[in-house]
PDB file of C-alpha atoms in Angstrom:
ATOM      1  CA  SER A   1       0.008  -0.020   0.005  1.00 43.00           C
ATOM      2  CA  GLN A   2       2.932   2.310   0.457  1.00 48.00           C
ATOM      3  CA  ASN A   3       4.140   1.724  -3.042  1.00 48.00           C
ATOM      4  CA  ARG A   4       0.836   2.735  -4.424  1.00 50.00           C
ATOM      5  CA  SER A   5       0.897   6.069  -2.635  1.00 48.00           C
ATOM      6  CA  ARG A   6       4.337   6.871  -3.890  1.00 49.00           C
ATOM      7  CA  PRO A   7       4.430   9.088  -6.828  1.00 51.00           C
ATOM      8  CA  GLY A   8       6.503   7.728  -9.690  1.00 51.00           C
ATOM      9  CA  ALA A   9       6.415   4.194  -8.629  1.00 47.00           C
ATOM     10  CA  THR A  10       6.001   1.652 -11.316  1.00 48.00           C
ATOM     11  CA  GLN A  11       3.020  -0.531 -11.683  1.00 49.00           C
ATOM     12  CA  ARG A  12       5.029  -3.516 -12.112  1.00 50.00           C
ATOM     13  CA  HIS A  13       7.131  -2.951  -9.097  1.00 51.00           C
ATOM     14  CA  GLY A  14       3.898  -2.461  -7.013  1.00 52.00           C
ATOM     15  CA  LYS A  15       2.496  -5.854  -8.070  1.00 58.00           C
ATOM     16  CA  THR A  16       5.574  -7.562  -6.898  1.00 57.00           C
ATOM     17  CA  ASP A  17       5.402  -5.833  -3.643  1.00 61.00           C
ATOM     18  CA  ASP A  18       1.797  -6.913  -3.330  1.00 62.00           C
ATOM     19  CA  LYS A  19       2.593 -10.412  -4.075  1.00 66.00           C
ATOM     20  CA  GLU A  20       5.354 -10.466  -1.470  1.00 68.00           C
ATOM     21  CA  PHE A  21       3.023  -8.761   0.961  1.00 68.00           C
ATOM     22  CA  SER A  22       0.286 -11.275   0.110  1.00 73.00           C
ATOM     23  CA  VAL A  23       2.733 -14.270   0.375  1.00 74.00           C
ATOM     24  CA  HIS A  24       3.802 -13.107   3.763  1.00 84.00           C
ATOM     25  CA  TRP A  25       0.225 -12.862   5.039  1.00 86.00           C
ATOM     26  CA  HIS A  26      -0.554 -16.233   3.503  1.00 85.00           C
ATOM     27  CA  LEU A  27       2.371 -17.711   5.180  1.00 87.00           C
ATOM     28  CA  ILE A  28       1.492 -16.223   8.532  1.00 89.00           C
ATOM     29  CA  ALA A  29      -2.102 -17.351   8.078  1.00 89.00           C
ATOM     30  CA  VAL A  30      -1.033 -20.889   7.238  1.00 90.00           C
ATOM     31  CA  ILE A  31       1.395 -20.905  10.234  1.00 93.00           C
ATOM     32  CA  LEU A  32      -1.307 -19.582  12.495  1.00 93.00           C
ATOM     33  CA  GLY A  33      -3.822 -22.175  11.157  1.00 94.00           C
ATOM     34  CA  ILE A  34      -1.314 -24.935  11.729  1.00 96.00           C
ATOM     35  CA  LEU A  35      -0.647 -23.705  15.188  1.00 95.00           C
ATOM     36  CA  CYS A  36      -4.470 -23.441  15.875  1.00 96.00           C
ATOM     37  CA  LEU A  37      -4.770 -26.975  14.551  1.00 95.00           C
ATOM     38  CA  LEU A  38      -1.961 -28.147  16.745  1.00 95.00           C
ATOM     39  CA  LEU A  39      -3.496 -26.356  19.700  1.00 96.00           C
ATOM     40  CA  LEU A  40      -6.861 -28.024  18.982  1.00 95.00           C
ATOM     41  CA  VAL A  41      -5.250 -31.406  18.630  1.00 96.00           C
ATOM     42  CA  THR A  42      -3.262 -30.885  21.872  1.00 96.00           C
ATOM     43  CA  ALA A  43      -6.440 -29.706  23.740  1.00 96.00           C
ATOM     44  CA  THR A  44      -8.342 -32.736  22.408  1.00 96.00           C
ATOM     45  CA  VAL A  45      -5.604 -35.140  23.427  1.00 96.00           C
ATOM     46  CA  LEU A  46      -5.305 -33.500  26.819  1.00 96.00           C
ATOM     47  CA  GLY A  47      -9.077 -33.500  27.388  1.00 95.00           C
ATOM     48  CA  THR A  48      -9.196 -37.132  26.362  1.00 96.00           C
ATOM     49  CA  LYS A  49      -6.304 -37.952  28.723  1.00 95.00           C
ATOM     50  CA  PHE A  50      -8.090 -35.949  31.440  1.00 95.00           C
ATOM     51  CA  LEU A  51     -11.319 -37.898  31.006  1.00 95.00           C
ATOM     52  CA  GLN A  52      -9.362 -41.170  30.886  1.00 95.00           C
ATOM     53  CA  CYS A  53      -7.587 -40.275  34.160  1.00 95.00           C
ATOM     54  CA  ILE A  54     -10.918 -39.481  35.813  1.00 95.00           C
ATOM     55  CA  ARG A  55     -12.317 -42.796  34.651  1.00 95.00           C
ATOM     56  CA  GLU A  56      -9.256 -44.652  35.945  1.00 95.00           C
ATOM     57  CA  LYS A  57      -9.438 -42.726  39.259  1.00 95.00           C
ATOM     58  CA  HIS A  58     -13.044 -43.900  39.667  1.00 95.00           C
ATOM     59  CA  GLN A  59     -12.129 -47.512  38.800  1.00 95.00           C
ATOM     60  CA  GLN A  60      -9.284 -47.412  41.222  1.00 95.00           C
ATOM     61  CA  GLU A  61     -11.467 -45.979  43.927  1.00 95.00           C
ATOM     62  CA  GLU A  62     -13.975 -48.836  43.242  1.00 95.00           C
ATOM     63  CA  ILE A  63     -11.151 -51.372  43.422  1.00 95.00           C
ATOM     64  CA  LEU A  64      -9.942 -49.816  46.611  1.00 94.00           C
ATOM     65  CA  ARG A  65     -13.480 -50.005  48.079  1.00 95.00           C
ATOM     66  CA  ASN A  66     -13.758 -53.691  47.108  1.00 95.00           C
ATOM     67  CA  LEU A  67     -10.304 -54.446  48.496  1.00 94.00           C
ATOM     68  CA  SER A  68     -11.198 -52.666  51.783  1.00 94.00           C
ATOM     69  CA  GLN A  69     -14.454 -54.639  51.918  1.00 95.00           C
ATOM     70  CA  ASN A  70     -12.569 -57.900  51.218  1.00 95.00           C
ATOM     71  CA  CYS A  71      -9.996 -56.995  53.895  1.00 94.00           C
ATOM     72  CA  HIS A  72     -12.801 -56.347  56.398  1.00 94.00           C
ATOM     73  CA  ASN A  73     -14.436 -59.751  55.490  1.00 95.00           C
ATOM     74  CA  ILE A  74     -11.160 -61.595  55.836  1.00 95.00           C
ATOM     75  CA  GLN A  75     -10.607 -59.918  59.275  1.00 94.00           C
ATOM     76  CA  ASN A  76     -14.152 -61.024  60.324  1.00 95.00           C
ATOM     77  CA  ALA A  77     -13.497 -64.491  59.031  1.00 94.00           C
ATOM     78  CA  ALA A  78     -10.187 -64.663  60.865  1.00 94.00           C
ATOM     79  CA  TYR A  79     -11.892 -63.419  64.032  1.00 95.00           C
ATOM     80  CA  LEU A  80     -14.650 -65.984  63.679  1.00 94.00           C
ATOM     81  CA  LYS A  81     -12.084 -68.775  62.973  1.00 94.00           C
ATOM     82  CA  GLU A  82     -10.206 -67.787  66.055  1.00 93.00           C
ATOM     83  CA  GLN A  83     -13.352 -67.913  68.139  1.00 94.00           C
ATOM     84  CA  LEU A  84     -14.207 -71.221  66.714  1.00 94.00           C
ATOM     85  CA  LEU A  85     -10.794 -72.550  67.410  1.00 93.00           C
ATOM     86  CA  ASN A  86     -11.098 -71.372  71.005  1.00 93.00           C
ATOM     87  CA  LYS A  87     -14.559 -72.929  71.405  1.00 93.00           C
ATOM     88  CA  THR A  88     -13.229 -76.171  69.774  1.00 93.00           C
ATOM     89  CA  LEU A  89     -10.321 -76.178  72.235  1.00 92.00           C
ATOM     90  CA  GLU A  90     -12.732 -75.573  75.124  1.00 93.00           C
ATOM     91  CA  TYR A  91     -14.965 -78.279  73.914  1.00 94.00           C
ATOM     92  CA  ASP A  92     -12.019 -80.752  73.539  1.00 94.00           C
ATOM     93  CA  ILE A  93     -10.890 -79.901  77.109  1.00 94.00           C
ATOM     94  CA  LEU A  94     -14.445 -80.400  78.424  1.00 93.00           C
ATOM     95  CA  GLU A  95     -14.813 -83.628  76.458  1.00 93.00           C
ATOM     96  CA  ASN A  96     -11.534 -84.870  77.846  1.00 94.00           C
ATOM     97  CA  GLU A  97     -12.495 -83.928  81.414  1.00 94.00           C
ATOM     98  CA  THR A  98     -15.876 -85.644  80.857  1.00 94.00           C
ATOM     99  CA  LEU A  99     -14.184 -88.757  79.598  1.00 93.00           C
ATOM    100  CA  GLN A 100     -11.893 -88.818  82.596  1.00 94.00           C
ATOM    101  CA  GLN A 101     -14.945 -88.344  84.904  1.00 94.00           C
ATOM    102  CA  LYS A 102     -16.756 -91.109  83.145  1.00 94.00           C
ATOM    103  CA  LYS A 103     -13.806 -93.418  83.548  1.00 93.00           C
ATOM    104  CA  LYS A 104     -13.713 -92.561  87.250  1.00 93.00           C
ATOM    105  CA  LEU A 105     -17.489 -93.084  87.507  1.00 92.00           C
ATOM    106  CA  ASP A 106     -17.269 -96.492  85.698  1.00 92.00           C
ATOM    107  CA  SER A 107     -14.435 -97.465  88.034  1.00 91.00           C
ATOM    108  CA  LEU A 108     -16.491 -96.466  91.052  1.00 90.00           C
ATOM    109  CA  PHE A 109     -19.592 -98.219  89.654  1.00 85.00           C
ATOM    110  CA  ILE A 110     -17.512-101.409  89.195  1.00 88.00           C
ATOM    111  CA  GLU A 111     -16.101-101.084  92.715  1.00 88.00           C
ATOM    112  CA  LYS A 112     -19.569-100.640  94.185  1.00 83.00           C
ATOM    113  CA  LYS A 113     -21.031-103.551  92.212  1.00 81.00           C
ATOM    114  CA  ARG A 114     -18.161-105.647  93.654  1.00 84.00           C
ATOM    115  CA  CYS A 115     -18.888-104.413  97.126  1.00 83.00           C
ATOM    116  CA  ASP A 116     -22.627-104.931  96.633  1.00 79.00           C
ATOM    117  CA  LYS A 117     -22.042-108.500  95.514  1.00 83.00           C
ATOM    118  CA  TYR A 118     -19.718-109.021  98.470  1.00 85.00           C
ATOM    119  CA  GLU A 119     -22.403-107.585 100.847  1.00 83.00           C
ATOM    120  CA  GLN A 120     -25.146-109.737  99.275  1.00 80.00           C
ATOM    121  CA  THR A 121     -23.037-112.924  99.544  1.00 83.00           C
ATOM    122  CA  PHE A 122     -22.168-112.170 103.170  1.00 85.00           C
ATOM    123  CA  ILE A 123     -25.944-111.605 103.997  1.00 83.00           C
ATOM    124  CA  GLN A 124     -27.075-114.710 102.156  1.00 83.00           C
ATOM    125  CA  ALA A 125     -24.633-116.775 103.997  1.00 84.00           C
ATOM    126  CA  GLN A 126     -26.342-115.704 107.201  1.00 82.00           C
ATOM    127  CA  THR A 127     -29.857-116.563 106.064  1.00 80.00           C
ATOM    128  CA  HIS A 128     -29.592-120.347 105.632  1.00 78.00           C
ATOM    129  CA  PRO A 129     -32.218-122.028 105.658  1.00 82.00           C
ATOM    130  CA  ASP A 130     -34.940-119.431 106.128  1.00 85.00           C
ATOM    131  CA  TYR A 131     -36.571-116.656 103.932  1.00 90.00           C
ATOM    132  CA  TYR A 132     -36.205-113.011 105.102  1.00 90.00           C
ATOM    133  CA  TRP A 133     -38.010-109.814 104.134  1.00 89.00           C
ATOM    134  CA  ILE A 134     -35.377-107.140 103.304  1.00 87.00           C
ATOM    135  CA  GLY A 135     -37.577-104.034 103.570  1.00 86.00           C
ATOM    136  CA  LEU A 136     -38.108-103.426  99.841  1.00 85.00           C
ATOM    137  CA  SER A 137     -41.539-103.246  98.237  1.00 84.00           C
ATOM    138  CA  TYR A 138     -43.106-102.076  94.960  1.00 83.00           C
ATOM    139  CA  ASN A 139     -44.891 -98.684  95.370  1.00 82.00           C
ATOM    140  CA  GLU A 140     -47.764 -98.630  92.894  1.00 82.00           C
ATOM    141  CA  LYS A 141     -48.429 -94.881  93.286  1.00 84.00           C
ATOM    142  CA  GLU A 142     -44.810 -94.002  92.249  1.00 82.00           C
ATOM    143  CA  SER A 143     -44.388 -97.062  89.984  1.00 80.00           C
ATOM    144  CA  LYS A 144     -41.052 -98.028  91.513  1.00 81.00           C
ATOM    145  CA  TRP A 145     -39.305-100.184  94.016  1.00 81.00           C
ATOM    146  CA  LYS A 146     -38.794 -98.403  97.420  1.00 83.00           C
ATOM    147  CA  TRP A 147     -37.034 -99.170 100.553  1.00 84.00           C
ATOM    148  CA  ILE A 148     -39.067 -98.752 103.786  1.00 85.00           C
ATOM    149  CA  ASP A 149     -36.612 -95.975 104.952  1.00 83.00           C
ATOM    150  CA  ASN A 150     -36.550 -94.410 101.421  1.00 77.00           C
ATOM    151  CA  ASP A 151     -32.791 -95.052 101.275  1.00 69.00           C
ATOM    152  CA  THR A 152     -31.443 -95.651  97.750  1.00 58.00           C
ATOM    153  CA  SER A 153     -27.877 -96.427  98.578  1.00 54.00           C
ATOM    154  CA  SER A 154     -28.098-100.190  99.358  1.00 54.00           C
ATOM    155  CA  GLY A 155     -26.040-102.332  96.968  1.00 55.00           C
ATOM    156  CA  ILE A 156     -28.741-104.965  96.716  1.00 58.00           C
ATOM    157  CA  ASN A 157     -30.785-102.346  94.773  1.00 57.00           C
ATOM    158  CA  LEU A 158     -28.854-103.235  91.652  1.00 54.00           C
ATOM    159  CA  THR A 159     -29.924-106.752  91.683  1.00 61.00           C
ATOM    160  CA  ILE A 160     -33.509-106.141  92.825  1.00 64.00           C
ATOM    161  CA  MET A 161     -34.323-103.164  90.475  1.00 63.00           C
ATOM    162  CA  SER A 162     -34.340-105.697  87.620  1.00 67.00           C
ATOM    163  CA  LEU A 163     -37.169-107.728  89.241  1.00 70.00           C
ATOM    164  CA  PRO A 164     -40.598-107.352  87.560  1.00 72.00           C
ATOM    165  CA  PRO A 165     -42.972-105.185  89.492  1.00 70.00           C
ATOM    166  CA  GLY A 166     -46.095-106.637  90.891  1.00 68.00           C
ATOM    167  CA  ARG A 167     -49.137-105.504  92.899  1.00 71.00           C
ATOM    168  CA  GLU A 168     -48.313-105.464  96.648  1.00 74.00           C
ATOM    169  CA  GLU A 169     -45.038-107.338  95.976  1.00 85.00           C
ATOM    170  CA  CYS A 170     -42.159-107.331  98.572  1.00 88.00           C
ATOM    171  CA  VAL A 171     -38.624-108.567  98.111  1.00 86.00           C
ATOM    172  CA  PHE A 172     -37.310-111.561 100.198  1.00 87.00           C
ATOM    173  CA  LEU A 173     -33.754-113.025 100.425  1.00 87.00           C
ATOM    174  CA  THR A 174     -32.692-116.634 100.791  1.00 88.00           C
ATOM    175  CA  SER A 175     -29.244-118.259 101.028  1.00 86.00           C
ATOM    176  CA  THR A 176     -29.430-118.799  97.209  1.00 87.00           C
ATOM    177  CA  ARG A 177     -31.582-115.976  95.676  1.00 86.00           C
ATOM    178  CA  ILE A 178     -33.332-112.635  95.870  1.00 84.00           C
ATOM    179  CA  ASP A 179     -36.952-112.609  94.605  1.00 84.00           C
ATOM    180  CA  ASN A 180     -40.226-110.970  95.020  1.00 85.00           C
ATOM    181  CA  THR A 181     -43.647-112.265  96.191  1.00 86.00           C
ATOM    182  CA  ASP A 182     -46.884-111.254  97.852  1.00 88.00           C
ATOM    183  CA  CYS A 183     -46.254-109.114 100.929  1.00 87.00           C
ATOM    184  CA  SER A 184     -48.906-110.973 102.885  1.00 88.00           C
ATOM    185  CA  LYS A 185     -46.688-113.985 103.374  1.00 89.00           C
ATOM    186  CA  THR A 186     -44.995-114.347 106.751  1.00 89.00           C
ATOM    187  CA  TYR A 187     -41.219-114.250 106.716  1.00 89.00           C
ATOM    188  CA  ASN A 188     -38.521-113.115 109.230  1.00 88.00           C
ATOM    189  CA  CYS A 189     -37.178-109.666 108.635  1.00 84.00           C
ATOM    190  CA  ILE A 190     -33.612-108.273 108.207  1.00 78.00           C
TER     191      ILE A 190
END
């Protein structure tokens, strides 16, 4: 535009300047366009990366929540297993103690039975040749054998309790046996 305003400037020379001027503007416009395009591509890539990072962050947070829940579940399971183990150990100890008590009780029962048999043999040796009432009768109201003094510790109980119950039945002893019969019979008493 300066060449045009100059007096005496040639037309031809002005066209060349216009072309140069136009080429510079075209070059600047192309460079600015490329830079805008690069800026747009960079902004798009960064935006995509940003969204991808946000998605990954949410996924990682979800994974972290799941891992925390799994950790909590594992801790609960470990606690419950520990409690179960403790209860199992307690049960084993109690079972062992019960087994020991049962062995002691069986041993005492065998000893009592031996003593009862000894007592019965001793008493039966003294009864020859008579029959003796021993103070045991069947109580119909309670449906069981009862001693006159309500004692349940006598060793002869073990042998007698297997006798069949009868109406107004009493137990007698001889030198060879223990049996039951009608209470109205007359026998000596022990």
